[in-house]
Short mmCIF file of C-alpha atoms in Angstrom, two decimals:
data_model
loop_
_atom_site.label_atom_id
_atom_site.label_comp_id
_atom_site.label_asym_id
_atom_site.label_seq_id
_atom_site.Cartn_x
_atom_site.Cartn_y
_atom_site.Cartn_z
CA UNK A 1 24.65 45.46 -87.20
CA UNK A 2 23.10 47.03 -84.14
CA UNK A 3 24.29 46.35 -80.88
CA UNK A 4 23.42 46.85 -77.04
CA UNK A 5 25.50 46.40 -73.94
CA UNK A 6 23.87 44.07 -71.48
CA UNK A 7 24.75 43.97 -67.61
CA UNK A 8 24.45 40.99 -65.42
CA UNK A 9 21.83 42.14 -63.08
CA UNK A 10 23.14 40.67 -59.64
CA UNK A 11 26.71 40.99 -60.65
CA UNK A 12 26.95 44.36 -62.30
CA UNK A 13 30.50 44.36 -63.18
CA UNK A 14 29.79 41.70 -66.04
CA UNK A 15 28.74 42.82 -69.22
CA UNK A 16 28.09 41.28 -72.65
CA UNK A 17 27.71 42.99 -76.13
CA UNK A 18 24.69 41.56 -78.33
CA UNK A 19 23.83 42.13 -81.74
CA UNK A 20 20.38 42.98 -82.53
CA UNK A 21 18.41 42.19 -85.49
CA UNK A 22 16.34 44.74 -86.62
CA UNK A 23 12.44 44.11 -86.35
CA UNK A 24 9.55 45.74 -88.03
CA UNK A 25 7.74 48.58 -86.36
CA UNK A 26 4.25 48.07 -84.80
CA UNK A 27 1.51 50.71 -84.79
CA UNK A 28 3.00 54.11 -83.35
CA UNK A 29 6.51 52.87 -82.82
CA UNK A 30 9.52 54.90 -83.84
CA UNK A 31 13.11 53.73 -84.20
CA UNK A 32 15.69 56.03 -82.85
CA UNK A 33 19.55 56.00 -83.98
CA UNK A 34 21.28 57.05 -80.50
CA UNK A 35 24.15 59.29 -81.05
CA UNK A 36 25.76 59.64 -77.75
CA UNK A 37 24.93 58.62 -74.06
CA UNK A 38 27.04 59.19 -71.00
CA UNK A 39 28.15 56.61 -68.47
CA UNK A 40 28.67 58.11 -64.93
CA UNK A 41 28.69 56.84 -61.23
CA UNK A 42 24.91 57.66 -61.41
CA UNK A 43 24.45 54.91 -64.22
CA UNK A 44 26.02 52.33 -61.60
CA UNK A 45 23.61 53.36 -59.20
CA UNK A 46 20.55 52.48 -61.48
CA UNK A 47 22.08 49.05 -61.75
CA UNK A 48 22.51 48.47 -57.98
CA UNK A 49 19.02 50.00 -57.47
CA UNK A 50 17.73 48.31 -60.64
CA UNK A 51 15.07 46.05 -59.09
CA UNK A 52 13.92 48.22 -56.08
CA UNK A 53 13.32 51.27 -58.20
CA UNK A 54 12.37 49.33 -61.72
CA UNK A 55 15.23 50.77 -63.65
CA UNK A 56 15.77 47.34 -65.11
CA UNK A 57 12.13 47.53 -66.67
CA UNK A 58 12.80 50.66 -68.62
CA UNK A 59 14.45 48.35 -71.31
CA UNK A 60 13.60 44.76 -70.63
CA UNK A 61 15.75 42.13 -71.71
CA UNK A 62 16.26 38.35 -71.10
CA UNK A 63 17.61 37.26 -67.67
CA UNK A 64 19.80 37.39 -65.86
CA UNK A 65 21.11 40.15 -67.89
CA UNK A 66 19.51 44.06 -68.18
CA UNK A 67 19.92 47.08 -70.14
CA UNK A 68 20.80 50.14 -67.73
CA UNK A 69 19.28 53.23 -68.81
CA UNK A 70 21.22 56.19 -69.68
CA UNK A 71 20.79 59.94 -70.66
CA UNK A 72 21.35 60.62 -74.21
CA UNK A 73 20.29 62.10 -77.67
CA UNK A 74 19.12 60.06 -80.60
CA UNK A 75 17.28 60.82 -83.94
CA UNK A 76 14.14 59.26 -85.22
CA UNK A 77 15.17 57.05 -88.52
CA UNK A 78 12.05 55.18 -89.05
CA UNK A 79 8.86 56.07 -87.88
CA UNK A 80 5.16 54.43 -88.01
CA UNK A 81 3.83 57.17 -85.89
CA UNK A 82 1.76 59.63 -88.04
CA UNK A 83 2.49 62.55 -85.48
CA UNK A 84 6.44 62.00 -85.29
CA UNK A 85 8.53 62.52 -88.44
CA UNK A 86 11.98 61.04 -89.41
CA UNK A 87 14.86 63.29 -88.75
CA UNK A 88 13.61 64.54 -85.42
CA UNK A 89 16.24 64.75 -82.70
CA UNK A 90 15.37 63.94 -78.66
CA UNK A 91 16.88 64.19 -75.38
CA UNK A 92 15.74 61.27 -72.81
CA UNK A 93 16.46 58.10 -71.36
CA UNK A 94 17.73 55.28 -73.92
CA UNK A 95 19.60 51.74 -73.40
CA UNK A 96 23.26 51.71 -73.83
CA UNK A 97 22.93 50.71 -77.62
CA UNK A 98 23.02 51.86 -81.14
CA UNK A 99 19.22 51.92 -81.62
CA UNK A 100 16.22 51.52 -79.83
CA UNK A 101 12.30 51.16 -80.60
CA UNK A 102 9.90 53.18 -78.71
CA UNK A 103 5.97 53.29 -78.64
CA UNK A 104 5.61 56.85 -78.77
CA UNK A 105 2.71 59.37 -77.91
CA UNK A 106 2.99 63.05 -78.97
CA UNK A 107 3.08 65.67 -76.21
CA UNK A 108 3.78 69.50 -76.30
CA UNK A 109 7.68 69.49 -76.28
CA UNK A 110 8.30 66.11 -77.75
CA UNK A 111 6.87 62.49 -77.19
CA UNK A 112 6.03 60.21 -74.19
CA UNK A 113 6.97 56.55 -74.04
CA UNK A 114 3.76 54.71 -73.83
CA UNK A 115 4.97 51.06 -74.11
CA UNK A 116 2.84 48.96 -71.67
CA UNK A 117 5.90 48.03 -69.54
CA UNK A 118 6.64 51.74 -69.11
CA UNK A 119 3.24 52.77 -67.53
CA UNK A 120 4.33 52.25 -63.87
CA UNK A 121 7.30 54.37 -64.42
CA UNK A 122 7.46 58.21 -63.45
CA UNK A 123 6.68 60.94 -66.33
CA UNK A 124 10.19 62.44 -66.26
CA UNK A 125 11.46 58.65 -67.09
CA UNK A 126 9.14 58.32 -70.15
CA UNK A 127 9.78 61.90 -71.71
CA UNK A 128 11.62 62.64 -74.81
CA UNK A 129 12.43 66.29 -75.50
CA UNK A 130 12.51 67.33 -79.07
CA UNK A 131 15.72 69.62 -79.52
CA UNK A 132 13.71 72.22 -81.50
CA UNK A 133 11.27 72.72 -78.30
CA UNK A 134 13.83 72.12 -75.72
CA UNK A 135 14.26 75.23 -73.44
CA UNK A 136 17.48 73.81 -72.02
CA UNK A 137 19.08 73.04 -75.09
CA UNK A 138 23.03 74.02 -75.56
CA UNK A 139 24.15 74.68 -79.18
CA UNK A 140 27.80 75.17 -78.19
CA UNK A 141 29.93 72.51 -79.83
CA UNK A 142 30.11 70.51 -76.49
CA UNK A 143 26.87 71.28 -75.59
CA UNK A 144 25.51 67.78 -76.11
CA UNK A 145 28.14 66.04 -74.34
CA UNK A 146 28.03 68.34 -71.37
CA UNK A 147 24.15 67.91 -71.22
CA UNK A 148 24.45 63.98 -71.42
CA UNK A 149 26.82 64.24 -68.38
CA UNK A 150 25.40 66.94 -65.98
CA UNK A 151 21.75 67.58 -67.14
CA UNK A 152 20.17 64.98 -65.12
CA UNK A 153 22.59 64.87 -62.48
CA UNK A 154 22.51 68.67 -61.71
CA UNK A 155 18.64 68.72 -61.67
CA UNK A 156 18.62 66.26 -59.12
CA UNK A 157 21.22 68.16 -57.47
CA UNK A 158 19.30 71.54 -57.75
CA UNK A 159 15.78 69.84 -56.75
CA UNK A 160 17.33 68.59 -53.52
CA UNK A 161 19.01 71.99 -52.66
CA UNK A 162 15.55 73.39 -53.33
CA UNK A 163 14.08 70.93 -51.14
CA UNK A 164 16.32 71.89 -48.21
CA UNK A 165 15.88 75.83 -49.02
CA UNK A 166 12.03 75.32 -48.24
CA UNK A 167 12.60 72.52 -45.42
CA UNK A 168 10.42 70.10 -47.76
CA UNK A 169 7.89 72.60 -48.16
CA UNK A 170 7.74 73.42 -44.66
CA UNK A 171 8.66 77.19 -45.18
CA UNK A 172 5.33 78.35 -46.04
CA UNK A 173 4.38 77.17 -42.41
CA UNK A 174 7.01 79.40 -41.08
CA UNK A 175 9.72 76.56 -41.03
CA UNK A 176 13.29 77.71 -41.44
CA UNK A 177 15.38 77.06 -44.64
CA UNK A 178 17.52 73.83 -44.35
CA UNK A 179 15.51 72.63 -41.21
CA UNK A 180 16.91 75.50 -39.11
CA UNK A 181 20.64 74.19 -39.76
CA UNK A 182 23.64 76.30 -40.41
CA UNK A 183 25.75 73.69 -42.21
CA UNK A 184 25.15 70.91 -44.80
CA UNK A 185 27.69 68.18 -45.38
CA UNK A 186 27.88 66.63 -48.60
CA UNK A 187 28.96 63.08 -48.89
CA UNK A 188 30.72 62.04 -52.21
CA UNK A 189 31.49 65.64 -52.69
CA UNK A 190 33.21 64.91 -56.08
CA UNK A 191 30.14 63.48 -57.55
CA UNK A 192 28.48 65.48 -60.46
CA UNK A 193 25.29 65.68 -58.30
CA UNK A 194 27.21 66.67 -55.45
CA UNK A 195 28.95 69.59 -57.11
CA UNK A 196 25.55 70.62 -58.84
CA UNK A 197 23.93 70.67 -55.22
CA UNK A 198 26.93 72.55 -53.68
CA UNK A 199 27.16 75.34 -56.42
CA UNK A 200 23.46 75.99 -55.69
CA UNK A 201 23.86 75.90 -51.80
CA UNK A 202 27.11 77.96 -52.01
CA UNK A 203 25.08 80.85 -54.04
CA UNK A 204 22.08 80.56 -51.53
CA UNK A 205 24.28 81.17 -48.53
CA UNK A 206 22.03 79.86 -46.12
CA UNK A 207 24.34 77.11 -44.66
CA UNK A 208 28.12 76.49 -44.52
CA UNK A 209 28.96 73.79 -47.33
CA UNK A 210 31.15 70.96 -46.19
CA UNK A 211 32.51 68.49 -48.75
CA UNK A 212 33.34 64.90 -47.50
CA UNK A 213 35.50 63.28 -49.88
CA UNK A 214 38.45 60.62 -50.42
CA UNK A 215 41.99 61.86 -49.96
CA UNK A 216 42.63 61.38 -53.63
CA UNK A 217 40.04 63.93 -54.76
CA UNK A 218 40.24 66.21 -52.08
CA UNK A 219 42.53 68.90 -54.09
CA UNK A 220 39.90 68.56 -56.85
CA UNK A 221 36.83 69.19 -54.59
CA UNK A 222 38.70 72.18 -52.88
CA UNK A 223 39.61 73.50 -56.42
CA UNK A 224 35.92 73.74 -57.42
CA UNK A 225 35.36 76.69 -55.17
CA UNK A 226 31.90 75.84 -54.05
CA UNK A 227 32.70 74.06 -50.68
CA UNK A 228 33.40 76.35 -47.65
CA UNK A 229 35.30 73.12 -46.01
CA UNK A 230 36.56 69.77 -47.46
CA UNK A 231 37.45 66.84 -45.14
CA UNK A 232 38.15 63.57 -46.20
CA UNK A 233 36.30 60.35 -44.75
CA UNK A 234 38.67 59.87 -41.97
CA UNK A 235 38.32 63.29 -40.94
CA UNK A 236 34.62 63.29 -40.10
CA UNK A 237 35.59 64.35 -36.59
CA UNK A 238 36.85 67.63 -37.98
CA UNK A 239 33.14 68.84 -38.74
CA UNK A 240 31.62 71.02 -36.07
CA UNK A 241 29.30 68.93 -34.24
CA UNK A 242 27.93 71.88 -32.00
CA UNK A 243 25.63 73.39 -34.68
CA UNK A 244 22.49 72.20 -36.29
CA UNK A 245 23.49 70.18 -39.61
CA UNK A 246 21.75 68.67 -42.52
CA UNK A 247 23.29 66.07 -44.81
CA UNK A 248 22.95 64.88 -48.21
CA UNK A 249 24.44 61.46 -49.17
CA UNK A 250 25.72 60.75 -52.75
CA UNK A 251 28.03 57.90 -51.59
CA UNK A 252 25.52 55.31 -50.20
CA UNK A 253 28.17 54.06 -48.04
CA UNK A 254 26.74 53.09 -44.76
CA UNK A 255 30.02 53.05 -42.89
CA UNK A 256 30.47 56.96 -43.78
CA UNK A 257 27.07 57.92 -43.34
CA UNK A 258 27.21 56.03 -40.06
CA UNK A 259 30.24 58.16 -39.03
CA UNK A 260 28.43 61.23 -39.90
CA UNK A 261 25.46 60.29 -37.86
CA UNK A 262 27.55 59.23 -34.98
CA UNK A 263 29.68 62.39 -34.77
CA UNK A 264 26.74 64.82 -35.28
CA UNK A 265 24.02 62.89 -33.07
CA UNK A 266 20.98 65.00 -32.36
CA UNK A 267 22.65 68.05 -34.16
CA UNK A 268 21.74 66.42 -37.42
CA UNK A 269 18.22 67.55 -38.14
CA UNK A 270 17.84 65.88 -41.47
CA UNK A 271 19.61 63.12 -43.41
CA UNK A 272 18.96 62.83 -47.11
CA UNK A 273 20.11 60.03 -49.33
CA UNK A 274 20.30 60.42 -53.15
CA UNK A 275 22.75 57.74 -54.65
CA UNK A 276 25.23 55.19 -54.59
CA UNK A 277 28.38 56.34 -55.84
CA UNK A 278 30.33 53.74 -53.49
CA UNK A 279 28.26 51.21 -55.40
CA UNK A 280 30.87 48.37 -53.70
CA UNK A 281 30.10 49.24 -50.23
CA UNK A 282 28.02 46.86 -48.24
CA UNK A 283 24.33 46.82 -47.96
CA UNK A 284 22.76 48.26 -44.61
CA UNK A 285 19.62 46.53 -43.49
CA UNK A 286 16.41 48.34 -41.98
CA UNK A 287 17.33 47.45 -38.44
CA UNK A 288 21.02 48.75 -38.67
CA UNK A 289 19.55 51.68 -40.13
CA UNK A 290 17.06 52.46 -37.50
CA UNK A 291 19.87 52.21 -34.74
CA UNK A 292 21.81 55.23 -36.25
CA UNK A 293 22.04 58.30 -33.89
CA UNK A 294 19.85 61.32 -35.11
CA UNK A 295 17.15 61.31 -37.65
CA UNK A 296 16.51 58.35 -40.19
CA UNK A 297 17.98 58.73 -43.37
CA UNK A 298 15.32 59.79 -45.98
CA UNK A 299 15.52 58.82 -49.93
CA UNK A 300 15.30 61.35 -52.20
CA UNK A 301 13.40 60.51 -55.34
CA UNK A 302 14.00 63.47 -58.07
CA UNK A 303 10.96 62.40 -60.12
CA UNK A 304 8.64 62.76 -57.15
CA UNK A 305 10.30 66.04 -56.75
CA UNK A 306 9.79 67.15 -60.11
CA UNK A 307 6.09 66.51 -60.02
CA UNK A 308 5.58 68.64 -56.63
CA UNK A 309 7.63 71.44 -57.77
CA UNK A 310 5.51 71.10 -61.73
CA UNK A 311 2.39 71.67 -59.27
CA UNK A 312 3.74 74.29 -57.00
CA UNK A 313 5.48 76.63 -59.73
CA UNK A 314 3.52 75.67 -62.89
CA UNK A 315 5.23 74.27 -65.81
CA UNK A 316 6.73 77.39 -67.69
CA UNK A 317 8.10 78.67 -64.24
CA UNK A 318 9.71 75.26 -63.61
CA UNK A 319 11.22 74.99 -66.90
CA UNK A 320 12.66 78.27 -66.96
CA UNK A 321 14.14 78.07 -63.48
CA UNK A 322 15.76 74.70 -64.39
CA UNK A 323 17.10 76.01 -67.63
CA UNK A 324 18.92 79.25 -66.08
CA UNK A 325 20.34 77.17 -63.32
CA UNK A 326 21.61 74.34 -65.64
CA UNK A 327 22.99 76.95 -68.00
CA UNK A 328 25.25 78.31 -65.20
CA UNK A 329 26.21 75.04 -64.11
CA UNK A 330 27.28 73.77 -67.42
CA UNK A 331 29.02 76.94 -68.57
CA UNK A 332 30.98 76.53 -65.06
CA UNK A 333 31.87 72.98 -65.86
CA UNK A 334 34.08 74.09 -68.80
CA UNK A 335 36.66 75.14 -66.00
CA UNK A 336 36.75 71.63 -64.39
CA UNK A 337 35.17 68.89 -66.82
CA UNK A 338 36.96 67.35 -69.81
CA UNK A 339 35.11 65.27 -72.15
CA UNK A 340 36.40 61.74 -72.92
CA UNK A 341 34.48 59.80 -76.05
CA UNK A 342 34.30 56.25 -76.39
CA UNK A 343 32.89 54.97 -79.70
CA UNK A 344 31.30 51.67 -80.61
CA UNK A 345 30.56 48.64 -78.85
CA UNK A 346 33.73 48.29 -77.38
CA UNK A 347 33.98 51.60 -76.18
CA UNK A 348 30.69 51.24 -74.42
CA UNK A 349 31.82 48.18 -72.62
CA UNK A 350 35.37 49.86 -71.69
CA UNK A 351 33.24 52.95 -70.26
CA UNK A 352 31.22 50.81 -68.32
CA UNK A 353 34.14 49.06 -66.74
CA UNK A 354 36.22 52.05 -66.23
CA UNK A 355 33.60 53.63 -64.16
CA UNK A 356 32.22 50.78 -62.52
CA UNK A 357 36.01 50.16 -61.23
CA UNK A 358 36.60 53.79 -60.44
CA UNK A 359 39.04 54.59 -63.15
CA UNK A 360 37.43 57.70 -64.14
CA UNK A 361 38.81 60.96 -62.49
CA UNK A 362 36.16 63.33 -61.23
CA UNK A 363 37.43 65.94 -63.67
CA UNK A 364 36.50 63.72 -66.59
CA UNK A 365 33.06 62.76 -68.27
CA UNK A 366 32.52 59.55 -70.38
CA UNK A 367 30.36 59.98 -73.34
CA UNK A 368 29.67 56.82 -75.63
CA UNK A 369 29.42 57.37 -79.53
CA UNK A 370 27.67 54.02 -80.01
CA UNK A 371 27.54 54.52 -83.92
CA UNK A 372 30.89 55.98 -84.53
#
């Protein structure tokens, strides 16, 4: 029997597994068997921001539960779409389930989810890439595992670093890279998105890269070799506050971000927020945020940046740049990231619980094989 992991939308540590009866396909629909998907802190962020950013609407289900989207690979096992054949293998966003049904429209590199409920979502979230036409595909034995864990997260970090490199598009107008800063502070430096950002920033060499992390993860972060300086959350005062700085926040912890703003003050030239790896941190309201010293934090929404870069660079150049950068990052990950496979419905539930509770080391990536 097919199964799905549901997460209680208001209490995201609570889950249940449900069995799904197979329904007949409507016109242009395809049924996919989901072979693998990743569970990372990023998925927890999707649940935290599920209402604000409409992640719950990707694969709607009956309240008070929801399905959290996850990056994965799946194979078409039934098709009522004349353009999409059984046996095709696709990378994209899937529910944490053993199967899913998508109303598909053929596109140049795969298909697009054209379900009525998907129309408001960014194009990148609705895209499913055919493995045979995927410029980023990694045919190594562990390539698919590493891509479900790293591909989406790295590309967010990659695009964020590119944003800083041209100061949000300003370098064409003579603006300096990194908003004129000579150092960048990376909050939650052990997260995979942060590591991807740090690798790119270190290679560019425009700014000193400072990793901010927990005491327990400090040695791991230092060992990556991408950070020029590593400080723990209680050592923010060790950051040089005399030079222009930018920050990128993957933690989403207002206490930590507040300490960075307070310490750096007017020397903080740009404050970017990306994720919320500290999902249990207290929320911060707009009034409190407005009182932070320095610039107001700005949310970086990767799908919007994808659209901007496609327009600026063109699809072919964009895809090649991403493929080259991702290949380098995935290859490097083999020195610091091991794969932890979880199987079946029980494995999916345990994976969610472990990641939610912070029981997965940053050197481990959890991949669920729901049909194993």
